[in-house]
Amino acid sequence: MQGMNINDRKRGRMLIGAIVGVIAAGSGLALGELVAAVTGPATSPVLSVGSAAIDLAPTPVKEFAIRTFGTADKLVLVSGVLAVLVLASALAGILARTRFAIGAAIFVAFGVFGVLAAVTRASASLTDGIPSALAGLAALAVLYLLVRTWRKGEEPAAEQGATTAADTPDTIEGTTDDVTERAKPSRRGLLIASVASVAVAAVAATAGRLLQAVRQDVEESRAAVRLPKPADPAPALPAGYRTKVQGISPYFTPNNDFYRVDTVLSLPAVPAEEWTLRIGGDVKRPIELSFRDVLDRGLTERDLTLSCVSNEVGGPYVGTARWLGIPLGDLLREAGVSGSSDQLLSRSEDGMTIGTPMEPVLDGRDALLAVGMNGEPLPVNHGFPARMIVPGFYGYTSATKWVVELTATRFDQVQAYWTQRDWDPRGVVKTASRIDVPRPFERVSQGEVTVAGVAWAQHRGISAVQVRMDEGPWQDAELSTQVSADTWRQWRTTFSARPGTRRFEVAAADGNGDMQTEKRARPFPDGASGWPSVAVTITP
Ligand SMILES: Nc1nc2c(c(=O)[nH]1)N[C@H]1C(S)=C(S)[C@@H](COP(=O)(O)O)O[C@H]1N2
Ligand SMILES: [Mo]
């Protein structure tokens, strides 16, 4: 009986300790959110730690996350950070009752880690550490307050136990019931203090969220943008530019379906009215442009396919849109870019840096500073108010979203974010294709089976697509009319398939007639390669 009782009390204490720790951490985080409303959403303790985790993650881990969780990878990450935090703060609370210093040290460590994470971000200023610092201090204060209230309540019991301190009342047999009795008022005190902390934290967190929402009036700014008609419209779409097959990727990818890849946890909120682009570095005449200036220059409209280096063979990270913007080459020539710069380093509002080879930006191709996508202002998650796009290059070396600064420089002088992580500095797209129809493991009735999909090799174009079944002879697919060398082409063909498991493979040839390589490669360091294939079940 007695033993049970003691164990129960021990367990009860651990539970209370855990709750106290979590309340303390939660209060700190709530304050951090409130302060982050002033210092910027990206400086919130959870988001800075999450961002640091992204930046520190080794490339294979990052690839795994993108592959496994896709666009939900950020949610998984934030949940992970929170889970670690909950466990550690519960532990801190349990330890703090008997060894306050140890519990406190855990919170201090979290605070310091948060501050470091916030101030070492690419675009960080020292003030970015404030939310985490205050969060750490607030968590400590609440922990102290709650533990003190809790201990106080246990004091009378300890006194009765004579020799041993409040630290080890478990060993005092025979006083258990007494302790529980006497401890009651303290429980009430602890309860009141806890409820008060939670209430204050809830108010702080809500206020923080509301204020952050006000900051993010960027959606309003976007809604107010009126894009002018293009001075240089996209060339008319040729007859047969698209192939209609149920389930094939549409020629134009709707904005809502357009893949999204970036490293941000909270979207940069840059109202168009506050945006400027500075062009400097190795140039004769640095330029600064406002959003209005961009619109007033007369806009160029082009259809361009964008793809991600992290796309696996047959993967979803590719799309085509009608972009509206101004030619990047013109801007750089106006600025008087020096012939010795071989890298255009761009920096985004969130501190991302991307290095683009200078030559393609200046060689007359449709490298754009884009403000419109498929007839709308850029969606916020695709870079509002402005982003880059350079046909022929993967996004990580050319498609800076929320871009605010362009610097003419040299590859041997500055390394951009992904290059520091050992990705290929140039990022020329590899010829690629994808089977959209049939879906993998689909059950299809025997007879004429339609196989269809897309193929892309931006700026080289696609000249042919071949498909084969069960490693039989290659057959030429029927291609949609090429719109330009910078966009993908849809393709289709049919096979007469007998019942059983059948495997289709596709290979495209680019505009130079070079076949997509069969050689399998992972995305790192310069893009995946290999022939996409799909296995299906043909039913009688
Ligand atoms: N600021 C910023 N721009 C960025 C990135 C990023 O992480 N941050 N990711 C790049 C990568 S890897 C790709 S593939 C494209 C994706 O553009 P999308 O999200 O509009 O499809 O954006 C590029 N521009
Ligand atoms: Mo990418």
Coordinates of C-alpha atoms and ligand atoms in Angstrom, one line a residue:
M1 CA 0.0 0.0 0.0
Q2 CA 2.6 2.4 1.2
G3 CA 4.9 1.7 -1.7
M4 CA 2.2 2.1 -4.2
N5 CA 1.4 5.4 -2.7
I6 CA 5.0 6.6 -2.9
N7 CA 5.3 5.5 -6.5
D8 CA 2.0 7.3 -7.3
R9 CA 3.3 10.4 -5.7
K10 CA 6.6 10.2 -7.6
R11 CA 4.7 9.8 -10.8
G12 CA 2.4 12.6 -9.9
R13 CA 5.4 14.8 -9.2
M14 CA 6.9 13.9 -12.5
L15 CA 3.7 14.7 -14.3
I16 CA 3.4 18.1 -12.5
G17 CA 7.1 18.8 -13.3
A18 CA 6.6 18.0 -16.9
I19 CA 3.5 20.2 -17.1
V20 CA 5.3 23.0 -15.3
G21 CA 8.2 22.7 -17.8
V22 CA 6.0 22.8 -20.8
I23 CA 4.0 25.7 -19.5
A24 CA 7.2 27.7 -18.9
A25 CA 8.5 26.9 -22.4
G26 CA 5.2 27.7 -23.9
S27 CA 5.0 31.0 -22.1
G28 CA 8.5 31.9 -23.4
L29 CA 7.6 30.9 -27.0
A30 CA 4.4 32.9 -26.8
L31 CA 6.4 36.0 -25.8
G32 CA 8.8 35.2 -28.6
E33 CA 6.0 35.2 -31.1
L34 CA 4.8 38.6 -29.8
V35 CA 8.2 40.1 -30.1
A36 CA 8.7 38.5 -33.5
A37 CA 5.7 40.5 -34.7
V38 CA 7.9 43.5 -34.4
T39 CA 11.3 42.0 -35.5
G40 CA 9.9 40.0 -38.4
P41 CA 8.1 36.6 -38.6
A42 CA 11.3 34.8 -39.6
T43 CA 12.9 35.8 -36.2
S44 CA 10.3 33.8 -34.2
P45 CA 12.2 31.3 -32.1
V46 CA 10.6 28.1 -33.6
L47 CA 11.1 29.4 -37.1
S48 CA 14.7 30.5 -36.6
V49 CA 15.6 27.1 -35.1
G50 CA 13.8 25.4 -37.9
S51 CA 15.5 27.5 -40.5
A52 CA 18.9 26.8 -39.0
A53 CA 18.1 23.1 -39.1
I54 CA 17.3 23.4 -42.8
D55 CA 20.6 25.3 -43.5
L56 CA 22.6 22.9 -41.4
A57 CA 21.0 19.7 -42.7
P58 CA 23.4 17.7 -44.9
T59 CA 22.3 17.6 -48.5
P60 CA 21.2 13.9 -48.4
V61 CA 18.9 14.7 -45.5
K62 CA 17.4 17.7 -47.4
E63 CA 16.9 15.6 -50.5
F64 CA 15.3 12.9 -48.4
A65 CA 12.9 15.5 -46.8
I66 CA 11.9 16.9 -50.2
R67 CA 11.5 13.5 -51.7
T68 CA 9.5 12.0 -48.8
F69 CA 7.4 14.9 -47.5
G70 CA 7.3 17.1 -50.6
T71 CA 5.7 20.5 -49.9
A72 CA 4.8 19.2 -46.4
D73 CA 8.5 19.0 -45.5
K74 CA 8.3 22.3 -43.6
L75 CA 5.3 21.2 -41.5
V76 CA 7.1 18.0 -40.6
L77 CA 10.2 20.1 -39.6
V78 CA 8.3 22.6 -37.5
S79 CA 6.5 19.7 -35.8
G80 CA 9.8 18.0 -35.1
V81 CA 11.3 21.2 -33.6
L82 CA 8.2 21.5 -31.4
A83 CA 8.3 17.9 -30.3
V84 CA 11.9 18.1 -29.2
L85 CA 11.1 21.3 -27.4
V86 CA 8.1 19.8 -25.5
L87 CA 10.2 16.7 -24.5
A88 CA 13.2 18.8 -23.3
S89 CA 11.1 21.3 -21.4
A90 CA 9.1 18.6 -19.7
L91 CA 12.5 17.1 -18.6
A92 CA 13.6 20.6 -17.5
G93 CA 10.4 21.0 -15.4
I94 CA 10.9 17.6 -13.8
L95 CA 14.5 18.3 -12.9
A96 CA 13.9 21.9 -11.8
R97 CA 11.9 20.9 -8.7
T98 CA 14.9 19.3 -7.0
R99 CA 17.8 20.8 -9.1
F100 CA 16.6 24.1 -10.4
A101 CA 19.9 25.0 -11.9
I102 CA 19.8 21.9 -14.2
G103 CA 16.3 22.7 -15.4
A104 CA 17.2 26.3 -15.9
A105 CA 20.3 25.3 -17.9
I106 CA 18.2 23.5 -20.4
F107 CA 16.1 26.6 -21.0
V108 CA 19.2 28.8 -21.2
A109 CA 20.7 26.4 -23.8
F110 CA 17.5 26.6 -25.8
G111 CA 17.5 30.4 -25.6
V112 CA 21.2 30.6 -26.7
F113 CA 20.5 28.1 -29.5
G114 CA 17.6 30.2 -30.7
V115 CA 19.6 33.4 -30.6
L116 CA 22.4 31.8 -32.5
A117 CA 20.0 30.4 -35.1
A118 CA 18.4 33.8 -35.6
V119 CA 21.5 35.9 -35.9
T120 CA 23.4 33.5 -38.1
R121 CA 20.8 33.5 -40.8
A122 CA 22.0 34.9 -44.1
S123 CA 20.1 38.1 -43.9
A124 CA 20.1 38.5 -40.1
S125 CA 20.8 41.5 -38.0
L126 CA 21.7 41.3 -34.4
T127 CA 18.2 42.4 -33.3
D128 CA 16.8 39.2 -34.8
G129 CA 18.1 37.4 -31.7
I130 CA 15.8 39.4 -29.4
P131 CA 12.7 37.2 -29.7
S132 CA 14.7 34.0 -28.8
A133 CA 16.6 35.8 -26.0
L134 CA 13.4 37.1 -24.5
A135 CA 11.6 33.8 -25.0
G136 CA 14.4 32.1 -23.0
L137 CA 14.3 34.6 -20.2
A138 CA 10.5 34.5 -20.0
A139 CA 10.6 30.7 -19.9
L140 CA 13.2 30.9 -17.1
A141 CA 11.1 33.4 -15.1
V142 CA 7.9 31.3 -15.4
L143 CA 9.8 28.2 -14.5
Y144 CA 11.2 29.9 -11.4
L145 CA 7.8 31.2 -10.4
L146 CA 6.1 27.9 -10.8
V147 CA 8.8 25.8 -9.1
R148 CA 8.9 28.2 -6.2
T149 CA 5.2 28.1 -5.7
W150 CA 5.3 24.3 -6.0
R151 CA 8.1 23.9 -3.5
K152 CA 6.6 26.3 -1.0
G153 CA 3.5 24.1 -0.8
E154 CA 5.7 21.1 0.0
E155 CA 7.7 22.8 2.7
P156 CA 5.5 22.0 5.7
A157 CA 5.7 18.4 4.9
A158 CA 9.4 18.5 4.6
E159 CA 9.8 20.2 8.0
Q160 CA 7.8 17.3 9.5
G161 CA 10.2 14.8 8.0
A162 CA 12.9 16.3 10.2
T163 CA 16.4 15.5 8.8
T164 CA 15.8 15.3 5.1
A165 CA 15.2 18.3 3.0
A166 CA 12.2 18.9 0.7
D167 CA 14.3 17.2 -2.0
T168 CA 13.8 13.7 -0.8
P169 CA 10.4 13.4 0.9
D170 CA 9.8 10.1 -0.8
T171 CA 12.1 8.4 1.7
I172 CA 10.1 9.6 4.7
E173 CA 7.7 6.8 5.3
G174 CA 4.6 7.2 7.4
T175 CA 4.2 10.9 6.6
T176 CA 2.7 10.4 3.2
D177 CA -0.9 11.1 4.0
D178 CA 0.1 14.1 6.0
V179 CA 2.1 15.4 3.2
T180 CA -0.7 15.1 0.7
E181 CA -3.1 16.8 3.1
R182 CA -0.7 19.6 3.9
A183 CA 0.3 20.0 0.3
K184 CA -3.2 20.8 -0.8
P185 CA -3.0 24.6 -0.5
S186 CA 0.2 24.5 -2.5
R187 CA -1.4 22.6 -5.3
R188 CA -4.0 25.3 -5.4
G189 CA -1.2 27.9 -5.5
L190 CA 0.6 26.0 -8.3
L191 CA -2.7 25.6 -10.2
I192 CA -3.4 29.3 -10.0
A193 CA 0.1 30.3 -11.0
S194 CA -0.1 27.8 -13.9
V195 CA -3.4 29.0 -15.2
A196 CA -2.2 32.6 -15.0
S197 CA 0.9 31.7 -17.0
V198 CA -1.1 29.9 -19.6
A199 CA -3.6 32.7 -19.9
V200 CA -0.9 35.4 -20.3
A201 CA 0.9 33.2 -22.8
A202 CA -2.2 32.6 -24.8
V203 CA -2.9 36.4 -24.9
A204 CA 0.7 37.0 -26.0
A205 CA 0.7 34.4 -28.6
T206 CA -2.7 35.5 -30.0
A207 CA -1.5 39.2 -30.1
G208 CA 1.7 38.1 -31.8
R209 CA -0.2 36.2 -34.4
L210 CA -2.6 39.0 -35.1
L211 CA 0.2 41.6 -35.3
Q212 CA 2.1 39.3 -37.7
A213 CA -1.0 39.0 -39.8
V214 CA -1.1 42.8 -40.0
R215 CA 2.5 42.7 -41.2
Q216 CA 1.5 40.3 -43.9
D217 CA -0.7 42.8 -45.6
V218 CA 1.3 41.7 -48.6
E219 CA -1.7 39.9 -49.9
E220 CA -3.5 43.3 -50.0
S221 CA -0.6 44.9 -51.8
R222 CA -0.7 42.0 -54.3
A223 CA -4.4 42.4 -54.9
A224 CA -3.9 46.1 -55.6
V225 CA -1.4 45.5 -58.4
R226 CA -2.6 46.2 -61.9
L227 CA -0.3 44.6 -64.4
P228 CA -0.1 46.6 -67.7
K229 CA -0.6 44.9 -71.0
P230 CA 2.7 43.5 -72.3
A231 CA 4.6 45.8 -74.6
D232 CA 6.2 42.7 -76.1
P233 CA 3.5 39.9 -75.9
A234 CA 4.3 36.2 -76.0
P235 CA 4.3 34.9 -79.6
A236 CA 0.9 33.5 -80.7
L237 CA 0.6 29.8 -79.7
P238 CA 0.9 27.6 -82.8
A239 CA -1.9 25.2 -83.8
G240 CA -1.4 21.9 -82.0
Y241 CA 0.7 23.4 -79.2
R242 CA -1.1 21.1 -76.8
T243 CA -2.1 17.5 -76.6
K244 CA -5.4 16.6 -75.1
V245 CA -5.2 13.3 -73.2
Q246 CA -7.0 12.6 -70.0
G247 CA -4.5 12.9 -67.2
I248 CA -1.6 14.6 -69.1
S249 CA 0.1 17.6 -67.6
P250 CA -1.6 20.7 -69.2
Y251 CA 0.7 22.8 -71.3
F252 CA 0.3 25.7 -68.9
T253 CA 0.6 24.8 -65.2
P254 CA -2.0 26.7 -63.2
N255 CA -0.4 28.8 -60.5
N256 CA -2.1 26.7 -57.7
D257 CA -0.6 23.5 -59.1
F258 CA 2.8 25.0 -59.8
Y259 CA 5.5 23.2 -57.8
R260 CA 7.1 25.2 -55.1
V261 CA 10.6 24.8 -53.7
D262 CA 12.3 27.1 -51.3
T263 CA 14.0 27.2 -47.9
V264 CA 11.7 29.6 -46.1
L265 CA 9.4 28.7 -43.2
S266 CA 7.5 32.0 -43.3
L267 CA 7.0 33.6 -46.6
P268 CA 8.8 36.9 -47.1
A269 CA 6.1 39.7 -46.9
V270 CA 7.3 42.4 -49.3
P271 CA 4.5 44.8 -50.3
A272 CA 5.1 46.1 -53.8
E273 CA 5.2 49.7 -52.6
E274 CA 8.1 48.9 -50.3
W275 CA 10.1 46.8 -52.8
T276 CA 13.2 48.0 -54.5
L277 CA 15.8 46.2 -56.6
R278 CA 19.4 47.3 -56.4
I279 CA 21.7 46.4 -59.2
G280 CA 25.4 46.9 -58.3
G281 CA 28.7 45.2 -57.9
D282 CA 31.0 45.3 -60.9
V283 CA 28.9 47.8 -62.9
K284 CA 29.6 51.3 -64.1
R285 CA 26.2 52.8 -63.1
P286 CA 24.4 51.1 -60.2
I287 CA 20.6 51.1 -60.7
E288 CA 17.8 51.1 -58.2
L289 CA 14.3 50.3 -59.4
S290 CA 10.9 50.5 -57.7
F291 CA 8.0 48.2 -58.6
R292 CA 6.4 51.1 -60.4
D293 CA 9.7 51.6 -62.4
V294 CA 9.5 48.0 -63.5
L295 CA 5.9 48.3 -64.7
D296 CA 6.7 51.6 -66.5
R297 CA 9.5 50.1 -68.5
G298 CA 7.2 48.1 -70.8
L299 CA 6.8 44.5 -70.0
T300 CA 7.9 41.4 -72.0
E301 CA 5.7 38.3 -71.9
R302 CA 7.1 34.8 -72.5
D303 CA 6.2 31.2 -71.9
L304 CA 8.9 29.4 -70.0
T305 CA 9.3 26.1 -68.4
L306 CA 10.9 26.0 -64.9
S307 CA 12.4 22.9 -63.3
C308 CA 14.1 22.0 -60.1
V309 CA 17.4 20.3 -59.7
S310 CA 15.9 18.2 -56.9
N311 CA 13.4 16.6 -59.2
E312 CA 13.8 12.9 -59.3
V313 CA 13.4 11.1 -62.6
G314 CA 9.7 11.3 -63.4
G315 CA 9.1 13.7 -60.5
P316 CA 6.7 16.6 -60.1
Y317 CA 9.0 19.6 -59.8
V318 CA 8.6 21.1 -63.2
G319 CA 6.0 23.5 -64.7
T320 CA 5.3 25.9 -67.5
A321 CA 3.9 29.4 -67.0
R322 CA 3.4 32.6 -69.0
W323 CA 5.7 35.0 -67.3
L324 CA 5.6 38.8 -67.5
G325 CA 8.6 40.9 -66.7
I326 CA 11.6 42.9 -68.0
P327 CA 14.7 41.4 -69.7
L328 CA 17.5 41.0 -67.2
G329 CA 20.1 41.5 -69.9
D330 CA 18.8 45.0 -70.7
L331 CA 19.0 46.0 -67.0
L332 CA 22.6 44.8 -66.7
R333 CA 23.7 46.4 -69.9
E334 CA 22.1 49.7 -68.8
A335 CA 24.1 49.3 -65.5
G336 CA 27.2 48.9 -67.6
V337 CA 28.2 45.4 -66.4
S338 CA 31.9 44.7 -66.6
G339 CA 33.1 42.1 -69.0
S340 CA 35.0 40.3 -66.3
S341 CA 32.0 39.4 -64.2
D342 CA 31.0 35.8 -64.9
Q343 CA 28.4 35.5 -62.1
L344 CA 25.2 37.3 -61.4
L345 CA 24.7 37.0 -57.7
S346 CA 21.1 37.6 -56.6
R347 CA 19.9 38.0 -53.1
S348 CA 16.3 37.7 -51.9
E349 CA 14.4 39.3 -49.1
D350 CA 14.8 36.2 -47.0
G351 CA 18.6 36.2 -47.4
M352 CA 18.8 33.4 -50.0
T353 CA 21.7 34.0 -52.5
I354 CA 21.7 32.4 -55.9
G355 CA 24.5 32.6 -58.4
T356 CA 23.6 32.6 -62.1
P357 CA 26.2 32.3 -64.9
M358 CA 26.3 35.8 -66.5
E359 CA 26.7 34.7 -70.1
P360 CA 23.1 33.3 -70.6
V361 CA 21.7 36.4 -68.9
L362 CA 23.3 38.6 -71.5
D363 CA 23.2 36.3 -74.6
G364 CA 19.7 37.4 -75.8
R365 CA 17.6 34.6 -74.4
D366 CA 14.5 35.5 -72.4
A367 CA 16.0 35.9 -69.0
L368 CA 13.4 37.8 -67.1
L369 CA 12.9 39.7 -63.9
A370 CA 9.3 38.6 -63.6
V371 CA 6.4 40.3 -61.9
G372 CA 3.5 38.3 -63.5
M373 CA 2.7 34.6 -63.7
N374 CA -0.2 33.3 -65.9
G375 CA -1.9 36.6 -66.0
E376 CA -1.7 37.5 -62.3
P377 CA 0.9 39.3 -60.2
L378 CA 3.3 36.6 -58.9
P379 CA 1.7 34.6 -56.1
V380 CA 3.4 35.4 -52.8
N381 CA 4.8 31.8 -52.6
H382 CA 6.3 32.2 -56.1
G383 CA 8.2 35.3 -55.2
F384 CA 5.9 38.4 -55.1
P385 CA 6.7 41.1 -56.0
A386 CA 9.5 40.0 -58.3
R387 CA 11.6 37.0 -59.2
M388 CA 14.1 35.9 -61.8
I389 CA 13.8 33.2 -64.4
V390 CA 16.5 32.2 -66.8
P391 CA 15.5 29.5 -69.4
G392 CA 17.9 26.6 -69.5
F393 CA 18.9 26.7 -65.9
Y394 CA 17.5 24.9 -62.9
G395 CA 15.8 27.1 -60.3
Y396 CA 18.5 27.0 -57.8
T397 CA 20.9 28.8 -60.1
S398 CA 18.5 31.2 -61.8
A399 CA 15.1 31.7 -60.4
T400 CA 15.5 33.8 -57.2
K401 CA 12.1 34.6 -55.7
W402 CA 11.5 37.8 -53.6
V403 CA 14.7 39.2 -55.3
V404 CA 15.9 42.5 -54.0
E405 CA 19.5 42.7 -55.1
L406 CA 21.6 41.8 -58.1
T407 CA 25.4 42.0 -58.0
A408 CA 27.8 41.5 -60.9
T409 CA 30.6 39.4 -59.6
R410 CA 32.8 36.4 -60.2
F411 CA 32.3 32.7 -59.3
D412 CA 35.8 32.7 -57.9
Q413 CA 34.9 35.5 -55.5
V414 CA 31.5 34.7 -54.1
Q415 CA 29.7 31.4 -53.5
A416 CA 26.0 31.4 -53.4
Y417 CA 23.9 29.3 -50.9
W418 CA 23.6 26.1 -52.9
T419 CA 27.1 26.2 -54.2
Q420 CA 28.4 26.4 -50.7
R421 CA 26.5 23.2 -50.2
D422 CA 28.4 21.6 -53.1
W423 CA 25.7 21.7 -55.8
D424 CA 27.0 22.4 -59.3
P425 CA 27.6 26.2 -59.6
R426 CA 26.1 26.4 -63.1
G427 CA 23.0 24.3 -63.1
V428 CA 22.3 23.7 -66.8
V429 CA 19.1 21.7 -67.1
K430 CA 19.4 18.1 -68.3
T431 CA 17.1 16.8 -71.0
A432 CA 14.2 15.1 -69.2
S433 CA 10.8 13.6 -69.7
R434 CA 7.9 12.2 -67.7
I435 CA 5.2 9.7 -68.3
D436 CA 1.9 11.1 -67.0
V437 CA -0.4 8.5 -68.4
P438 CA -0.9 5.8 -67.4
R439 CA -0.2 6.3 -63.7
P440 CA 2.2 3.8 -62.0
F441 CA 0.4 0.5 -61.2
E442 CA -2.7 1.6 -62.9
R443 CA -5.0 -1.2 -64.1
V444 CA -5.7 -0.7 -67.8
S445 CA -7.9 -2.9 -70.1
Q446 CA -6.0 -4.7 -72.9
G447 CA -6.0 -3.4 -76.4
E448 CA -4.9 0.1 -77.5
V449 CA -3.2 1.7 -74.5
T450 CA -2.4 5.4 -74.6
V451 CA 0.9 6.5 -73.1
A452 CA 1.5 10.3 -72.8
G453 CA 3.5 12.9 -70.9
V454 CA 5.8 15.8 -71.2
A455 CA 9.5 16.3 -72.1
W456 CA 11.7 19.4 -71.6
A457 CA 15.2 20.6 -72.2
Q458 CA 14.9 24.4 -71.8
H459 CA 16.7 26.5 -74.4
R460 CA 17.7 23.5 -76.4
G461 CA 14.2 22.4 -77.1
I462 CA 12.8 18.9 -77.6
S463 CA 13.1 17.3 -81.1
A464 CA 11.8 13.8 -80.5
V465 CA 10.4 11.5 -77.9
Q466 CA 10.6 7.7 -78.0
V467 CA 8.7 5.2 -76.0
R468 CA 9.0 1.4 -75.6
M469 CA 7.1 -1.4 -74.0
D470 CA 8.8 -4.2 -72.1
E471 CA 12.2 -3.2 -73.7
G472 CA 10.7 -3.9 -77.1
P473 CA 11.5 -1.6 -80.1
W474 CA 11.4 2.2 -79.6
Q475 CA 8.5 3.9 -81.2
D476 CA 8.3 7.6 -82.0
A477 CA 5.7 9.5 -80.0
E478 CA 3.5 12.2 -81.5
L479 CA 4.7 15.6 -80.2
S480 CA 2.7 18.8 -79.6
T481 CA 3.9 21.7 -81.8
Q482 CA 6.9 23.3 -80.2
V483 CA 6.1 26.8 -78.8
S484 CA 9.7 27.7 -78.2
A485 CA 12.9 25.9 -77.2
D486 CA 12.3 27.2 -73.7
T487 CA 9.1 25.3 -73.0
W488 CA 8.2 21.6 -72.6
R489 CA 6.4 19.6 -75.3
Q490 CA 3.6 17.2 -74.6
W491 CA 3.7 13.8 -76.3
R492 CA 1.5 10.7 -76.8
T493 CA 1.6 7.4 -78.4
T494 CA -0.3 4.1 -78.3
F495 CA 0.6 0.4 -77.8
S496 CA -1.4 -2.7 -78.2
A497 CA -0.9 -4.3 -74.9
R498 CA -1.8 -7.9 -73.9
P499 CA -2.8 -8.7 -70.3
G500 CA -0.1 -8.9 -67.7
T501 CA 2.4 -6.5 -66.2
R502 CA 3.7 -4.1 -68.8
R503 CA 6.5 -1.5 -68.4
F504 CA 6.7 1.6 -70.5
E505 CA 9.9 3.7 -70.8
V506 CA 10.4 7.0 -72.4
A507 CA 13.5 8.9 -73.7
A508 CA 13.6 12.3 -75.2
A509 CA 16.0 14.0 -77.6
D510 CA 16.9 17.6 -77.3
G511 CA 17.0 20.2 -80.1
N512 CA 20.6 19.1 -80.9
G513 CA 19.4 15.6 -81.3
D514 CA 21.1 14.4 -78.1
M515 CA 19.2 11.6 -76.4
Q516 CA 18.3 11.9 -72.7
T517 CA 20.9 9.7 -71.0
E518 CA 19.9 6.3 -69.7
K519 CA 22.5 6.6 -67.0
R520 CA 20.8 6.9 -63.6
A521 CA 21.9 9.8 -61.4
R522 CA 20.5 11.2 -58.2
P523 CA 19.6 14.9 -58.1
F524 CA 22.8 15.9 -56.3
P525 CA 25.0 17.6 -57.5
D526 CA 23.7 18.6 -60.9
G527 CA 20.3 17.0 -61.5
A528 CA 18.8 13.6 -61.9
S529 CA 19.1 11.5 -65.0
G530 CA 17.8 8.2 -66.4
W531 CA 14.8 7.0 -68.4
P532 CA 11.5 7.3 -66.6
S533 CA 9.4 4.2 -66.6
V534 CA 6.0 3.2 -65.4
A535 CA 4.7 -0.3 -64.7
V536 CA 1.0 -1.1 -65.1
T537 CA -1.3 -4.0 -65.0
I538 CA -3.1 -4.8 -68.3
T539 CA -6.3 -6.6 -67.5
P540 CA -8.2 -8.9 -69.9
Ligands
LIG1 N1 14.4 33.2 -52.3 C1 14.4 32.0 -52.8 N2 14.3 31.8 -54.2 C2 14.4 30.6 -54.7 C3 14.5 29.4 -53.9 C4 14.6 29.6 -52.5 O1 14.8 28.7 -51.7 N3 14.6 30.9 -52.0 N4 14.6 28.2 -54.4 C5 14.9 28.1 -55.8 C6 14.6 26.7 -56.4 S1 15.6 25.5 -55.8 C7 13.7 26.5 -57.3 S2 13.6 25.1 -58.1 C8 12.8 27.6 -57.7 C9 11.3 27.2 -57.6 O2 10.5 28.2 -57.9 P1 8.9 28.0 -57.6 O3 8.8 27.7 -56.1 O4 8.2 29.2 -58.0 O5 8.5 26.8 -58.4 O6 12.9 28.8 -57.0 C10 14.3 29.1 -56.7 N5 14.3 30.4 -56.0
MO2 MO 15.2 23.8 -57.2

